[in-house]
Coordinates of C-alpha atoms in Angstrom, one line a residue:
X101 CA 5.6 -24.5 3.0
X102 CA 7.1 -21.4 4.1
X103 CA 10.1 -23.0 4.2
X104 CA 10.3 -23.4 0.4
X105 CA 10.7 -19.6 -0.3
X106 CA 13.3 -18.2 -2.7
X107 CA 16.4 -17.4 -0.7
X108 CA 16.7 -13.3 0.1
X109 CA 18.0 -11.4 -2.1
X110 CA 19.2 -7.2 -1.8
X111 CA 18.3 -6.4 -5.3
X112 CA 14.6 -7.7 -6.0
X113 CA 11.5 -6.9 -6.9
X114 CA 9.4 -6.0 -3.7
X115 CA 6.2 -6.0 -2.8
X116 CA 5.4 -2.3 -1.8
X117 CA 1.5 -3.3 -0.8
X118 CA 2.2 -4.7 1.9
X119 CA 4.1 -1.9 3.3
X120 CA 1.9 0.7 2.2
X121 CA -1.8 -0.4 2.4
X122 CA -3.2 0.3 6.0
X123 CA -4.0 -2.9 8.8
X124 CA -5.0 -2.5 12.2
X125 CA -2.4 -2.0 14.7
X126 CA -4.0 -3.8 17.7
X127 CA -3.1 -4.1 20.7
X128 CA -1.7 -7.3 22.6
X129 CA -4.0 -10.1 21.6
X130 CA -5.1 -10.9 25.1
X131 CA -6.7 -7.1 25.6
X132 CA -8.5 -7.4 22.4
X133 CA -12.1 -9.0 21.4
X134 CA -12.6 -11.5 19.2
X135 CA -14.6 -9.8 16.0
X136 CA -15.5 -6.2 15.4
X137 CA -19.3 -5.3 15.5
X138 CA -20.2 -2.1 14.7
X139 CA -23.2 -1.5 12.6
X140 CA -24.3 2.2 12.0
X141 CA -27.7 3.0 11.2
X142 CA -29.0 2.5 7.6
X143 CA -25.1 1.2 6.5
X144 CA -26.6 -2.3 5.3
X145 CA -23.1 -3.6 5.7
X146 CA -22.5 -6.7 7.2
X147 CA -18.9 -8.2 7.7
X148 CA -19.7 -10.5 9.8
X149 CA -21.8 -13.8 8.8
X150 CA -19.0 -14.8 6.0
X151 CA -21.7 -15.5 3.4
X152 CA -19.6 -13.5 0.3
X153 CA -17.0 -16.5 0.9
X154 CA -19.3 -18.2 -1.3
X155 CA -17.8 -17.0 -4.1
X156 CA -14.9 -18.3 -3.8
X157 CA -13.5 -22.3 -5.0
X158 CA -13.3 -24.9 -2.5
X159 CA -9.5 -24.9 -3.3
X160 CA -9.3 -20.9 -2.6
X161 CA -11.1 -21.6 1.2
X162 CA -8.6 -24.2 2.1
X163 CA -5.3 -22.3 0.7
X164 CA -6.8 -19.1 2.9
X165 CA -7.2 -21.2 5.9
X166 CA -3.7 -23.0 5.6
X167 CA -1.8 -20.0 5.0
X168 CA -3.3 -17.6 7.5
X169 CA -2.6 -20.8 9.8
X170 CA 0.9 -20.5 9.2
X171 CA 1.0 -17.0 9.3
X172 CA -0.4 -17.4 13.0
X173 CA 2.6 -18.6 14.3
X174 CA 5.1 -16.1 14.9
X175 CA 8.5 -18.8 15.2
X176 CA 7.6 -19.9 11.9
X177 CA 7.6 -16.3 10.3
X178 CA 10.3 -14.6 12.3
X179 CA 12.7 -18.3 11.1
X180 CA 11.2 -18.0 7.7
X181 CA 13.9 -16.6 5.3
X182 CA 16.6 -19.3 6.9
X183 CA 13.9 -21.9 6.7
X184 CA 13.1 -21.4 3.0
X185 CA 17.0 -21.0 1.8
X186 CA 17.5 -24.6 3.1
X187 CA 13.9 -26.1 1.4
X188 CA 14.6 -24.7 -2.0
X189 CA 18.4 -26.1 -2.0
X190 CA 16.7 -29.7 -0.5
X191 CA 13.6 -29.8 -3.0
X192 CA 15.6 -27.5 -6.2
X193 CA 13.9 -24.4 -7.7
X194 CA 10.9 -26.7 -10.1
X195 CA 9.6 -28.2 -7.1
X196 CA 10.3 -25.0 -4.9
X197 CA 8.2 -22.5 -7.7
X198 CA 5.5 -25.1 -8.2
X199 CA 4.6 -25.3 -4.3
X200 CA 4.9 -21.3 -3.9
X201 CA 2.5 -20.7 -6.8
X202 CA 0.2 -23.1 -5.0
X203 CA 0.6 -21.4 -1.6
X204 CA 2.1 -18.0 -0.4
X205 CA 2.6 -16.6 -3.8
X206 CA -1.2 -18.2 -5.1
X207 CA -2.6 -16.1 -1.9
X208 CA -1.0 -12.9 -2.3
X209 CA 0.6 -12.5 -5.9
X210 CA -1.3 -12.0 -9.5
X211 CA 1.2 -13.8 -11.4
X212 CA 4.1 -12.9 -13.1
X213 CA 3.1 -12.9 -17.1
X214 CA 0.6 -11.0 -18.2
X215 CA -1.6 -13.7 -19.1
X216 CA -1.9 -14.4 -15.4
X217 CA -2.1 -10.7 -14.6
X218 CA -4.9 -10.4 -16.9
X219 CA -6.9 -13.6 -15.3
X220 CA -6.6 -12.3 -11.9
X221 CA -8.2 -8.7 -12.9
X222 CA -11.0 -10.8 -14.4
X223 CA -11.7 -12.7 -11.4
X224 CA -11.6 -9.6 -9.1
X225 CA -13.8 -7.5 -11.6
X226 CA -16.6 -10.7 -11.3
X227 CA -16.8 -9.7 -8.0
X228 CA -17.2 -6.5 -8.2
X229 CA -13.5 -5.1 -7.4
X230 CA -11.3 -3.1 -9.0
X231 CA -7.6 -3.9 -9.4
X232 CA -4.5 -1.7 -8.5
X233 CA -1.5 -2.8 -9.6
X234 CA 1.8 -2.5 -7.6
X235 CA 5.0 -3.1 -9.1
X236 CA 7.3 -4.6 -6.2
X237 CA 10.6 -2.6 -6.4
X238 CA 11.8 0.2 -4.1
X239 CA 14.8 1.4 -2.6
X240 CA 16.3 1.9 0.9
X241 CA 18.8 3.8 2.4
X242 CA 22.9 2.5 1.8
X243 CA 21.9 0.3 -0.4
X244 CA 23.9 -0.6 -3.8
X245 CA 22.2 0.3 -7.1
X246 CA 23.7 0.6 -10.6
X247 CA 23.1 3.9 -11.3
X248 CA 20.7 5.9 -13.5
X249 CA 20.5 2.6 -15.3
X250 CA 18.6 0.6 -12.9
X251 CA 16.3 4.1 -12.6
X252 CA 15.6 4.1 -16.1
X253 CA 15.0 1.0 -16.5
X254 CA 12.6 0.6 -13.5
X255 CA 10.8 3.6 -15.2
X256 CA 10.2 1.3 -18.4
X257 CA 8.6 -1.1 -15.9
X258 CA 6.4 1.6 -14.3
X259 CA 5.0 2.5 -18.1
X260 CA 4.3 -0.9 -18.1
X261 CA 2.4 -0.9 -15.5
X262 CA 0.3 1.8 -16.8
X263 CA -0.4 0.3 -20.4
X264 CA -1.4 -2.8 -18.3
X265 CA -3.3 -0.9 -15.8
X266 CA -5.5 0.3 -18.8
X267 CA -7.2 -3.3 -18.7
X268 CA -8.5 -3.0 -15.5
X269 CA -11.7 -0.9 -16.3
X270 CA -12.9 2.4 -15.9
X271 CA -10.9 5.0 -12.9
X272 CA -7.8 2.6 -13.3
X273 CA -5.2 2.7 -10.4
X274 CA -1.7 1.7 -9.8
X275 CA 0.9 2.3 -7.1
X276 CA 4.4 4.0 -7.2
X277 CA 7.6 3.9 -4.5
X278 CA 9.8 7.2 -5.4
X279 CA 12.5 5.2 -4.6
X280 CA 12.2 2.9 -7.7
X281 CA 12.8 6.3 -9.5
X282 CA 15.1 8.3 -7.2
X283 CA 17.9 7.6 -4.6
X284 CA 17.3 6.4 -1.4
X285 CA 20.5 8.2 -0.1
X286 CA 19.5 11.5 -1.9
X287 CA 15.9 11.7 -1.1
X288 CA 17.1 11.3 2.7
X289 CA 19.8 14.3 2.0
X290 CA 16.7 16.3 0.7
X291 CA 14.7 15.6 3.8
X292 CA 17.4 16.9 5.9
X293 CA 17.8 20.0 3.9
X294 CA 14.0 20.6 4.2
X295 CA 14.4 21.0 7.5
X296 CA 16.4 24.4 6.8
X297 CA 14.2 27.3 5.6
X298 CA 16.5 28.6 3.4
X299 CA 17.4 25.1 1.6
X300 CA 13.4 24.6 2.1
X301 CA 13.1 28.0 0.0
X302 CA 15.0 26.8 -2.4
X303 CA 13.4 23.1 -3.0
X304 CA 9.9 24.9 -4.2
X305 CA 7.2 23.0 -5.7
X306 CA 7.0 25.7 -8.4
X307 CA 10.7 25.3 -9.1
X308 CA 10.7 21.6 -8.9
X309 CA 8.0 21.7 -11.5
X310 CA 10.1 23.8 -14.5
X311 CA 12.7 21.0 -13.8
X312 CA 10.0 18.8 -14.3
X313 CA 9.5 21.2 -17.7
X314 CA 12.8 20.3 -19.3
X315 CA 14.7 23.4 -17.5
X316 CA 18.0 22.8 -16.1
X317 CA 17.7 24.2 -12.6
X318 CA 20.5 23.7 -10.2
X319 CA 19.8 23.0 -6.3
X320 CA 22.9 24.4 -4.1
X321 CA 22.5 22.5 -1.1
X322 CA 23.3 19.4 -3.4
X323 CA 26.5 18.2 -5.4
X324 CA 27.1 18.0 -8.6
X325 CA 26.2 14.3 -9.2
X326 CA 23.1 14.7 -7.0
X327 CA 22.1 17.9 -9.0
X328 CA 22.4 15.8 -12.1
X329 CA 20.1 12.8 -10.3
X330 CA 17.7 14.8 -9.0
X331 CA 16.9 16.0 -12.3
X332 CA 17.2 12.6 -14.3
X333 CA 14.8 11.7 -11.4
X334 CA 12.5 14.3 -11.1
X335 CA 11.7 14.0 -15.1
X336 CA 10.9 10.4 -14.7
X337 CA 8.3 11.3 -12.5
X338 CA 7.0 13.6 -14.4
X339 CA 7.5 11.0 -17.1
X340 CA 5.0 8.5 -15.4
X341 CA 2.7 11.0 -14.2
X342 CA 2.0 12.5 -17.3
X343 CA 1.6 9.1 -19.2
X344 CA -0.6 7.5 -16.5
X345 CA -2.6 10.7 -17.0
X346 CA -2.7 10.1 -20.9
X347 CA -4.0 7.1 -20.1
X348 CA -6.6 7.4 -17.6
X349 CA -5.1 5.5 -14.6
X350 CA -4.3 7.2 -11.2
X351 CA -0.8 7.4 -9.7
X352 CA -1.3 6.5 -6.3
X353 CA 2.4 7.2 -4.4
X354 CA 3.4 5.6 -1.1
X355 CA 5.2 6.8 1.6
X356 CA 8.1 4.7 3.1
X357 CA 10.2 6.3 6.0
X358 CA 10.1 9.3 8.3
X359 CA 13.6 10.1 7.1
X360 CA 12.5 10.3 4.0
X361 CA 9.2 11.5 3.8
X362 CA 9.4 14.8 3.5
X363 CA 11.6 14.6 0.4
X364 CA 8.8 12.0 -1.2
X365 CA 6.1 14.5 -0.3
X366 CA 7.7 17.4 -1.8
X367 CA 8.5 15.5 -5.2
X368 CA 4.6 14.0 -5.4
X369 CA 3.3 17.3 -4.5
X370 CA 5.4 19.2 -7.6
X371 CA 3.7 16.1 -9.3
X372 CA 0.1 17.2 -8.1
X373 CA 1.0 21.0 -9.9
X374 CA 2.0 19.6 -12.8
X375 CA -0.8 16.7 -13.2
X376 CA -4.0 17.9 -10.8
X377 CA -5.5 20.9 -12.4
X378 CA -8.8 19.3 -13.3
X379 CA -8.8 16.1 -11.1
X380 CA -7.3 14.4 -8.9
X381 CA -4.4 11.8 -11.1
X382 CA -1.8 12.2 -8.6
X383 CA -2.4 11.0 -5.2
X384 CA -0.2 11.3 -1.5
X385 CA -0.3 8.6 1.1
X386 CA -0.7 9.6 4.5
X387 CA 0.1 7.5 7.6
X388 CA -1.6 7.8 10.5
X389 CA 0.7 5.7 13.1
X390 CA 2.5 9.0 13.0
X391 CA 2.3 11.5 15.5
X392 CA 2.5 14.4 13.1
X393 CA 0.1 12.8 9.9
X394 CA -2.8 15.1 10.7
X395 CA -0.9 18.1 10.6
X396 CA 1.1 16.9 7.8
X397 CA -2.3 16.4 5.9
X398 CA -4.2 19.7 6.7
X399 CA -0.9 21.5 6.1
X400 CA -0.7 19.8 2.1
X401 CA -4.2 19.7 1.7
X402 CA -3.5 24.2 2.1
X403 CA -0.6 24.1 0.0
X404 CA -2.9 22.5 -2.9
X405 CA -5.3 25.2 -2.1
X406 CA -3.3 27.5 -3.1
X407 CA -1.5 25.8 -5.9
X408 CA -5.5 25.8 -7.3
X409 CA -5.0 22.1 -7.7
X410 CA -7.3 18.6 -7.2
X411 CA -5.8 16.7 -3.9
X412 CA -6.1 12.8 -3.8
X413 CA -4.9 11.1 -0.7
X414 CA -4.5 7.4 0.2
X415 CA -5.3 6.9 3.9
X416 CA -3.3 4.0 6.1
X417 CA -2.5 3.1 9.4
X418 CA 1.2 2.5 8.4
X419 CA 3.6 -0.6 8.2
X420 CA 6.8 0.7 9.5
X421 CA 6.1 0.9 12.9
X422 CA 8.8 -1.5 14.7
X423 CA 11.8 0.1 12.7
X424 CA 10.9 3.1 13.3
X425 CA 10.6 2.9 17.2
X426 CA 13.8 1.0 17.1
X427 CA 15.6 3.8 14.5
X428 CA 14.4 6.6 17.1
X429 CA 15.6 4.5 20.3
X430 CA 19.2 3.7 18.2
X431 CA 19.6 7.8 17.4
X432 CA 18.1 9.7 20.4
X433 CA 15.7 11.7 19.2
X434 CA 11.5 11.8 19.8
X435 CA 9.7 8.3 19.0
X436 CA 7.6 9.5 15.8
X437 CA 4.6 6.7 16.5
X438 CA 1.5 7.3 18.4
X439 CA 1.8 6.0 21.9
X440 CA -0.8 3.5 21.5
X441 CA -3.1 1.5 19.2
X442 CA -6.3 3.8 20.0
X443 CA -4.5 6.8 19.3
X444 CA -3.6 5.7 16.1
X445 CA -7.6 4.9 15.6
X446 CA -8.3 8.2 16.4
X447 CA -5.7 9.7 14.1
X448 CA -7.0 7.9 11.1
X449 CA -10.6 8.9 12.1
X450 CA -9.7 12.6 12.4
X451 CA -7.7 12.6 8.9
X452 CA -10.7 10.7 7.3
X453 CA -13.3 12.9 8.6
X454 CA -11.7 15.9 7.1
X455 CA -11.3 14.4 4.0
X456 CA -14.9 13.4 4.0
X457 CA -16.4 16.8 4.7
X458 CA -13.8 18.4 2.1
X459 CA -15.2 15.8 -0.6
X460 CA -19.0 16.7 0.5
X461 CA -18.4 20.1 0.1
X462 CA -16.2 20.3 -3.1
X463 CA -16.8 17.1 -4.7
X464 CA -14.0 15.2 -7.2
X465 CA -12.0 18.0 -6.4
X466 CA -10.7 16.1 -3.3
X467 CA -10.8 12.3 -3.6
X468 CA -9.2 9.4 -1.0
X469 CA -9.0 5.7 -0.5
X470 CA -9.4 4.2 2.9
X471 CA -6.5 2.0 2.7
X472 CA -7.5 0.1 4.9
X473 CA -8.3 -3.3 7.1
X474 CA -9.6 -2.0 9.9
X475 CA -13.2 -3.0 10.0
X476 CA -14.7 0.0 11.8
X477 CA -12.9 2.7 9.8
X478 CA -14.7 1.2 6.9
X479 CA -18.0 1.4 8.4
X480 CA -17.6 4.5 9.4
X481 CA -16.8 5.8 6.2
X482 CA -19.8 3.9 4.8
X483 CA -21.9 6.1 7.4
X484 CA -20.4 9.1 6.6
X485 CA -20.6 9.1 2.9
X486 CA -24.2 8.3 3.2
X487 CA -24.5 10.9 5.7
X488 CA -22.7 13.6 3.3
X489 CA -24.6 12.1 0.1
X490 CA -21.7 11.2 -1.0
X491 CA -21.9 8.6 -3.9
X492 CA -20.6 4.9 -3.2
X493 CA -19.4 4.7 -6.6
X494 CA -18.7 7.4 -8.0
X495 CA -15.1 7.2 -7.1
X496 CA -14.5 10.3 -5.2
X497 CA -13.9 7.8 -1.9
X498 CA -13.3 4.1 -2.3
X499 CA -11.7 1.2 -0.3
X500 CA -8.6 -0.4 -0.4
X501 CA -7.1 -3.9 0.9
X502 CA -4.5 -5.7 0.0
X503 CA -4.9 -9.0 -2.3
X504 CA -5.7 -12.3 -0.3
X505 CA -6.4 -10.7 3.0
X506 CA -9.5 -9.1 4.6
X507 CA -12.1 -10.7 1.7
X508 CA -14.6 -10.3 4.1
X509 CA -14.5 -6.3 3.7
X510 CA -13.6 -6.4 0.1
X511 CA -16.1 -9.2 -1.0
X512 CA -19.1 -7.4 1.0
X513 CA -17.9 -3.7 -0.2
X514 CA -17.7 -5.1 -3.6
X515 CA -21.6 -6.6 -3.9
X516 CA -22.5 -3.7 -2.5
X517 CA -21.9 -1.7 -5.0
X518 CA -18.9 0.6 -3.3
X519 CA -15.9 1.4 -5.3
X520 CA -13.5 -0.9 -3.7
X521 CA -9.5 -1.7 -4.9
X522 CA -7.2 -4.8 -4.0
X523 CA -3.4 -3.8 -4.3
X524 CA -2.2 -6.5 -6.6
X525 CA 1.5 -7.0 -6.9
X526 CA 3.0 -9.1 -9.7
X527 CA 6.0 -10.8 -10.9
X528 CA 8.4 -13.7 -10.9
X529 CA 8.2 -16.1 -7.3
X530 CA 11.9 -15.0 -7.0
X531 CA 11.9 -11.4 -7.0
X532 CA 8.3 -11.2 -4.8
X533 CA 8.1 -14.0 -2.4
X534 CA 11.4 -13.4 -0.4
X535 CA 10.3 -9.4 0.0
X536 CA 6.9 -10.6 1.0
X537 CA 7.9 -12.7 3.9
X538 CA 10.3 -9.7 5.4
X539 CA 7.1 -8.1 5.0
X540 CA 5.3 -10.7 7.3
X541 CA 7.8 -10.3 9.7
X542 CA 7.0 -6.5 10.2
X543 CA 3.6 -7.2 10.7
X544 CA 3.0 -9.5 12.9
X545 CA 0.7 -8.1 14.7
X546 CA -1.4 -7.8 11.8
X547 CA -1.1 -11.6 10.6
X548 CA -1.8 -12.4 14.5
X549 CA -5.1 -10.6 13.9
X550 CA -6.7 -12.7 10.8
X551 CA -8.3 -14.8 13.1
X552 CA -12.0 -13.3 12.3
X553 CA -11.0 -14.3 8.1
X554 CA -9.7 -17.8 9.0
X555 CA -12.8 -18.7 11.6
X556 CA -15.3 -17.4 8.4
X557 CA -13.3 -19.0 6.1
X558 CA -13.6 -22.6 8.2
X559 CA -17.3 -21.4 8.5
X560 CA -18.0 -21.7 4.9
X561 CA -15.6 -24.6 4.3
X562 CA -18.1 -26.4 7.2
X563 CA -21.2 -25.0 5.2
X564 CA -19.6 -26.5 2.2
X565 CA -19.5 -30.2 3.8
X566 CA -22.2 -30.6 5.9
X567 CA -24.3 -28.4 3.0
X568 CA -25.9 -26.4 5.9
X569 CA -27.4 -23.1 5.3

C-alpha cells in the first residue's frame, strides 16, 4: 500500500514529528537484543507483557502489525516515493485517498478536518494521553517560497493550531518549525554570523526582544530585504508566542539542522524573555545525537538564569543523523554526531539528569519532555522522578512519542497516571503522506527497530483469537 502515496511534492505540508520527536538510534540489528528489560526498583512500570494493547480495536492491531511489516523492509521504503507516483496515476486519487486513510495516514495522521482532529484527541484523552498538535510545514535551505505571503499565511495556520489546541485539556501543547515563519536561507546567514563575536554582539536576545516590541531595529550584518524579514519574522513569533500564552497552550519549538540551529535557538530563546517570566510557555528542543548538545544545554539553561526566566526543554535523540554525516563528509569540516549509538545514550542521560535535579530543586520553574522512544530513558526518568519526589503528573516532566508508534510506552505511561503526549500531525493525505515517507526513509534504523511493538501487537491479536489469558 505504500505504493499508493500522493506523489512528492516541494511545497507541502510536512510532518515535523517525525523529525523532531526522539527514537533510538541503535546499532546494527545483529549486535542488538531482542526487547529492553530494565526495571528499577519501586517504578511499577512494565513495557513488556503488551496487556495495554487491549485497548485498542481489532482493526487498530492488524493496521499496526501490517504497516510496521512494511516498514521492516528497507527496498520497499527507500523505492517508496517512485512506487506510490505510479499506484496513484494506476488506481486515480478516490481510490488512492481511501486506501491511505485506511493505512499509513490511519496509523500516523489525526485527520485533516477538524471533526477528525477532534475525534482523535478524544480517543487519546480515553486513554489517558494528552495530545500535541504539530502542524506539518517547514522550510529548508534553497528552497523556493513566495515571500512574506506564504509566512503570513502559515502564521494564520499556527493560530489555528492554538485555538484548536485549546480542546485538548488542561497544560495544552503544540509544536512549531521556525522555518514555517522565517527563511531557511536567512536563518542559515544568521547562524554564520553568530559565529562572529561582534555580529554575535549585535544579534542580542535583549535586542531581538524590542523588535519583537514593535521597535524598528536594524541588524548590519544583514541586507536590506533580510533586515525587513527578520523583523516581519521575528513579530510573528512573538505573535504565536504571546497568543498560545493567552491561551494556555505551550509552544514547544523544534530544532532542524546544525547549520541552522544556532539562529533557531537564538530567536526561541528572545521568545523565552518575552513569554517565560512566570512559567515555562516557551520551550527549546535539544538533540542529543550531537556532540555539542550538553554544552549547548547547560550553556542556555545559564543564559535563562540570568535573563530571570522559566526554561522548558524538549529532550530527543535526533532525526537528522544521515544528512548530517553526509553534509559534513561533502564540506570538510568535523562530523557533528556522536561516534556511536551508546554515546548518544549517554548524552541524553547526562542532559536529562540535569534537568531532573534542576526541576527537584526549583520546581515548574524548569520543565522538560522526554521526547522519546527509547524504552530505558523512560524508565529511568520514571526512577528518577520518584527518586527526586518529583510529581508524575503534575507536568513539570512528561513523555512524549509520536502518534502510532511505541503504544506500549505511551499506553502503559498513560494508565499510570504520568503525564504523557503523542505528537499528532494533521492535514490533507496530500500535503502529509508524501513528507512522511521521506521521513521513513531517514529513519530506518528506527522503523528496523519496531520489532518489540509488532511481536506484542501479534501477541494480543493471538490473545484475541484463541481468547487466552
Amino acid at each position: 500500500m505504500l505504493a499508493l502515496v500522493a506523489p512528492l511534492k516541494r511545497d507541502v505540508l510536512r510532518l515535523p514529528s517525525l523529525c523532531c520527536l526522539s527514537l533510538p538510534l541503535r546499532p546494527p540489528l545483529s549486535h542488538s537484543v531482542l526487547y529492553t528489560t530494565l526495571e528499577p526498583s519501586g517504578a511499577g512500570i512494565n513495557f513488556n507483557d503488551g496487556k495495554v494493547f487491549r485497548l485498542k480495536s481489532n482493526w487498530e492491531i492488524l493496521r499496526g502489525l501490517f504497516i510496521f511489516r512494511l516498514c521492516s523492509f528497507p527496498t520497499l521504503v527507500n523505492n517508496s516515493l517512485k512506487m506510490m507516483k505510479f499506484g496513484r496515476r494506476i488506481v486515480g486519487q478516490r481510490i488512492f485517498e481511501a486506501v491511505m486513510r485506511a493505512s499509513v495516514y490511519g496509523q500516523f495522521v489525526a485527520g485533516e478536518s477538524l471533526s477528525e482532529i477532534q475525534q482523535c484527541m478524544e480517543k487519546l484523552r480515553k486513554m489517558g494521553i494528552r495530545p500535541m498538535l504539530a502542524v506539518p510545514i517547514e522550510e529548508d535551505v534553497g528552497e523556493d517560497k513566495s515571500g512574506e505571503i506564504w509566512y503570513s499565511k502559515n502564521l494564520d495556520t499556527m493560530l489555528r493550531c492554538v485555538d484548536i489546541s485549546c480542546i485538548g485539556g488542561s497544560r495544552s501543547m503544540m509544536q512549531l518549525k521556525v522555518t514555517a515563519l522565517m527563511s531557511a536561507d536567512l536563518c542559515k546567514k544568521i547562524t554564520i554570523c553568530l559565529r562572529d563575536p561582534v555580529l554575535a554582539k549585535e544579534l542580542s536576545i535583549e535586542k531581538l526582544t524590542t523588535v519583537m516590541n514593535g521597535q524598528n531595529n536594524l541588524f548590519s550584518c544583514l541586507t536590506e530585504p533580510e533586515n525587513q524579514h527578520f523583523q516581519a519574522s521575528l513579530q510573528r513569533l512573538s505573535c504565536i508566542g504571546r497568543y498560545a500564552k493567552d491561551h494556555g497552550v505551550r509552544v514547544l519549538v523544534d530544532a532542524e539542522y546544525t547549520y541552522m540551529n544556532p539562529a533557531l535557538t537564538l530567536v526561541t530563546m528572545a521568545m523565552m524573555a518575552q513569554c517565560n517570566q512566570i512559567e515555562p510557555w516557551i520551550w527549546n528542543t535539544y538533540q542529543c545525537y550531537l556532540k555539542e548538545s550538553y554544552d549547548l544545554l547547560c550553556r542556555d539553561v545559564a543564559l535563562a538564569d540570568r535573563l530571570g526566566i522559566c526554561f522548558g526543554v524538549k529532550l530527543v535523540r535526533g532525526a537528522y543523523m544521515d544528512k548530517e554525516r553526509k553534509l559534513a563528509k561533502e564540506k570538510g569540516y568535523e562530523d557533528p554526531i556522536n561516534r556511536d549509538w551508546e554515546t548518544t545514550n549517554q548524552s541524553y542521560q547526562r542532559s536529562l539528569d540535569m534537568m531532573l535535579e534542576l526541576i527537584g530543586k526549583h520546581g515548574n520553574c524548569y520543565n522538560i519532555i522526554v521526547a522519546s522512544h527509547n524504552e530505558e530513558s523512560v524508565l529511568h526518568a520514571v526512577q528518577r522522578m520518584r527518586e527526586l519526589n518529583i510529581p508524575q503528573d503534575g507536568g513539570a516532566v512528561c513523555f512524549g512519542q509520536l502518534l502510532g508508534m511505541c503504544d506500549q510506552v505511551s499506553l502503559t505511561l498513560g494508565q499510570a497516571g504520568y503525564a504523557i503526549y503523542k505528537s499528532i500531525p494533521y492535514g490533507s493525505v496530500d500535503d502529509v503522506v508524501p513528507y512522511l515517507v521521506r521521513r521513513a526513509q531517514e529513519n530506518q534504523t528506527v522503523l528496523q527497530g519496531i520489532r518489540k511493538e509488532r511481536d506484542l501487537l501479534r501477541k494480543e491479536l493471538k490473545h484475541r483469537v484463541f481468547r487466552r489469558n
